[in-house]
Amino acid sequence: MSGRGEILAIAGQIAWNDHEEIVSDDFAAQFEQALANVVTVIRSAGGLPCHLISLTIYVTDRQEYLDNLKPLGKIFRDHLERHFPAMALVEVKGLVEARAKVEIQGLAVLPEVARGVPTLI
């Protein structure tokens, strides 16, 4: 993927809600909250989910990720629609937050604005 604009580096997002509490011990629920948090960061910076160019997904159990592919596909569509950034999945021994099962880090390119119309090339 390529684009012109301002690069937004999105720190790893876990399944924290607004009170910095893990929303659930369910893998898919954690994945959804972490991805929603990534989208919230992008929107807070003035961007849209389609401006994501890369996601790195860290999971504590690769098999749990694979076992949840169907619900994860729906979660991706719900938050990113038909946009598919470059992605990598990395299994890790653990995350800083002990209950976290997934952490998602991202890169986005916020488009240059020409005459008030956003463009992404």
mmCIF file of C-alpha atoms in Angstrom:
data_model
loop_
_atom_site.group_PDB
_atom_site.id
_atom_site.type_symbol
_atom_site.label_atom_id
_atom_site.label_comp_id
_atom_site.label_asym_id
_atom_site.label_seq_id
_atom_site.Cartn_x
_atom_site.Cartn_y
_atom_site.Cartn_z
ATOM 1 C CA MET A 1 0.000 0.000 0.000
ATOM 2 C CA SER A 2 1.186 3.503 -0.615
ATOM 3 C CA GLY A 3 -0.091 6.940 0.161
ATOM 4 C CA ARG A 4 0.821 10.566 0.561
ATOM 5 C CA GLY A 5 0.138 12.345 3.770
ATOM 6 C CA GLU A 6 0.956 12.280 7.423
ATOM 7 C CA ILE A 7 1.985 8.979 8.993
ATOM 8 C CA LEU A 8 0.094 8.021 12.134
ATOM 9 C CA ALA A 9 1.759 5.348 14.273
ATOM 10 C CA ILE A 10 -0.844 3.675 16.473
ATOM 11 C CA ALA A 11 0.535 2.168 19.664
ATOM 12 C CA GLY A 12 -0.546 -1.332 20.564
ATOM 13 C CA GLN A 13 -4.212 -1.381 21.530
ATOM 14 C CA ILE A 14 -5.674 -4.036 23.796
ATOM 15 C CA ALA A 15 -9.266 -4.785 24.820
ATOM 16 C CA TRP A 16 -9.530 -1.941 27.309
ATOM 17 C CA ASN A 17 -12.788 -0.054 27.573
ATOM 18 C CA ASP A 18 -13.044 3.630 28.577
ATOM 19 C CA HIS A 19 -12.295 2.667 32.199
ATOM 20 C CA GLU A 20 -9.077 0.795 31.249
ATOM 21 C CA GLU A 21 -10.695 -2.566 32.025
ATOM 22 C CA ILE A 22 -10.424 -5.655 29.825
ATOM 23 C CA VAL A 23 -13.909 -6.110 28.356
ATOM 24 C CA SER A 24 -14.006 -9.922 28.462
ATOM 25 C CA ASP A 25 -11.903 -13.068 28.625
ATOM 26 C CA ASP A 26 -13.419 -14.159 25.284
ATOM 27 C CA PHE A 27 -10.866 -13.938 22.448
ATOM 28 C CA ALA A 28 -13.254 -12.523 19.816
ATOM 29 C CA ALA A 29 -14.604 -9.907 22.230
ATOM 30 C CA GLN A 30 -11.060 -8.822 23.060
ATOM 31 C CA PHE A 31 -10.153 -8.690 19.370
ATOM 32 C CA GLU A 32 -13.191 -6.545 18.592
ATOM 33 C CA GLN A 33 -12.445 -4.060 21.374
ATOM 34 C CA ALA A 34 -8.761 -3.818 20.414
ATOM 35 C CA LEU A 35 -9.646 -3.176 16.740
ATOM 36 C CA ALA A 36 -12.314 -0.657 17.759
ATOM 37 C CA ASN A 37 -9.656 1.122 19.825
ATOM 38 C CA VAL A 38 -7.372 1.296 16.765
ATOM 39 C CA VAL A 39 -10.207 2.833 14.733
ATOM 40 C CA THR A 40 -10.927 5.313 17.552
ATOM 41 C CA VAL A 41 -7.299 6.490 17.464
ATOM 42 C CA ILE A 42 -7.460 6.977 13.684
ATOM 43 C CA ARG A 43 -10.734 8.904 13.887
ATOM 44 C CA SER A 44 -9.357 11.041 16.746
ATOM 45 C CA ALA A 45 -6.497 12.047 14.453
ATOM 46 C CA GLY A 46 -8.952 13.036 11.696
ATOM 47 C CA GLY A 47 -8.625 9.865 9.642
ATOM 48 C CA LEU A 48 -10.814 6.986 8.581
ATOM 49 C CA PRO A 49 -10.353 3.215 8.830
ATOM 50 C CA CYS A 50 -9.521 3.141 5.098
ATOM 51 C CA HIS A 51 -6.368 5.135 5.895
ATOM 52 C CA LEU A 52 -4.841 2.132 7.681
ATOM 53 C CA ILE A 53 -1.893 0.761 5.733
ATOM 54 C CA SER A 54 -0.613 -1.850 8.170
ATOM 55 C CA LEU A 55 -1.678 -3.858 11.219
ATOM 56 C CA THR A 56 0.480 -6.035 13.428
ATOM 57 C CA ILE A 57 -1.636 -8.353 15.549
ATOM 58 C CA TYR A 58 -0.025 -9.915 18.602
ATOM 59 C CA VAL A 59 -1.817 -12.912 20.120
ATOM 60 C CA THR A 60 -0.973 -15.092 23.087
ATOM 61 C CA ASP A 61 -2.473 -18.197 21.450
ATOM 62 C CA ARG A 62 -2.272 -18.698 17.678
ATOM 63 C CA GLN A 63 -4.722 -21.594 17.820
ATOM 64 C CA GLU A 64 -7.317 -19.448 19.581
ATOM 65 C CA TYR A 65 -6.963 -16.943 16.722
ATOM 66 C CA LEU A 66 -7.424 -19.702 14.138
ATOM 67 C CA ASP A 67 -10.412 -21.130 16.031
ATOM 68 C CA ASN A 68 -12.119 -17.715 15.818
ATOM 69 C CA LEU A 69 -11.533 -16.895 12.131
ATOM 70 C CA LYS A 70 -15.235 -16.710 11.251
ATOM 71 C CA PRO A 71 -16.211 -14.203 13.977
ATOM 72 C CA LEU A 72 -12.968 -12.293 13.371
ATOM 73 C CA GLY A 73 -13.883 -11.889 9.700
ATOM 74 C CA LYS A 74 -17.167 -10.272 10.714
ATOM 75 C CA ILE A 75 -15.357 -8.041 13.198
ATOM 76 C CA PHE A 76 -12.947 -6.897 10.474
ATOM 77 C CA ARG A 77 -15.840 -6.120 8.113
ATOM 78 C CA ASP A 78 -17.759 -4.285 10.853
ATOM 79 C CA HIS A 79 -14.818 -1.984 11.611
ATOM 80 C CA LEU A 80 -12.858 -1.822 8.327
ATOM 81 C CA GLU A 81 -15.578 -2.696 5.788
ATOM 82 C CA ARG A 82 -13.854 -3.911 2.613
ATOM 83 C CA HIS A 83 -10.486 -2.305 3.370
ATOM 84 C CA PHE A 84 -7.627 -4.766 3.800
ATOM 85 C CA PRO A 85 -4.380 -3.228 5.084
ATOM 86 C CA ALA A 86 -1.160 -5.241 5.093
ATOM 87 C CA MET A 87 -1.265 -7.474 8.167
ATOM 88 C CA ALA A 88 1.020 -9.676 10.215
ATOM 89 C CA LEU A 89 0.093 -12.052 13.025
ATOM 90 C CA VAL A 90 2.668 -12.715 15.736
ATOM 91 C CA GLU A 91 2.238 -15.206 18.568
ATOM 92 C CA VAL A 92 3.840 -13.989 21.797
ATOM 93 C CA LYS A 93 4.383 -15.587 25.182
ATOM 94 C CA GLY A 94 2.480 -12.818 26.935
ATOM 95 C CA LEU A 95 1.437 -9.182 26.854
ATOM 96 C CA VAL A 96 2.053 -6.489 29.467
ATOM 97 C CA GLU A 97 -1.576 -6.625 30.634
ATOM 98 C CA ALA A 98 -1.912 -10.142 32.073
ATOM 99 C CA ARG A 99 -5.534 -10.738 30.916
ATOM 100 C CA ALA A 100 -4.917 -9.438 27.391
ATOM 101 C CA LYS A 101 -5.052 -12.084 24.676
ATOM 102 C CA VAL A 102 -4.579 -9.730 21.721
ATOM 103 C CA GLU A 103 -2.842 -6.428 21.009
ATOM 104 C CA ILE A 104 -3.119 -4.591 17.694
ATOM 105 C CA GLN A 105 -0.603 -2.028 16.488
ATOM 106 C CA GLY A 106 -1.165 -0.026 13.326
ATOM 107 C CA LEU A 107 0.138 2.455 10.822
ATOM 108 C CA ALA A 108 -2.067 4.817 8.895
ATOM 109 C CA VAL A 109 -1.455 7.503 6.300
ATOM 110 C CA LEU A 110 -3.712 10.477 6.873
ATOM 111 C CA PRO A 111 -4.276 11.999 3.426
ATOM 112 C CA GLU A 112 -3.153 15.381 2.267
ATOM 113 C CA VAL A 113 -6.052 17.777 1.961
ATOM 114 C CA ALA A 114 -6.299 19.603 -1.346
ATOM 115 C CA ARG A 115 -8.966 22.317 -1.521
ATOM 116 C CA GLY A 116 -10.837 20.679 1.358
ATOM 117 C CA VAL A 117 -11.112 17.302 -0.360
ATOM 118 C CA PRO A 118 -9.129 14.420 1.205
ATOM 119 C CA THR A 119 -7.063 12.400 -1.259
ATOM 120 C CA LEU A 120 -5.117 9.203 -0.838
ATOM 121 C CA ILE A 121 -2.837 8.176 -3.674
#
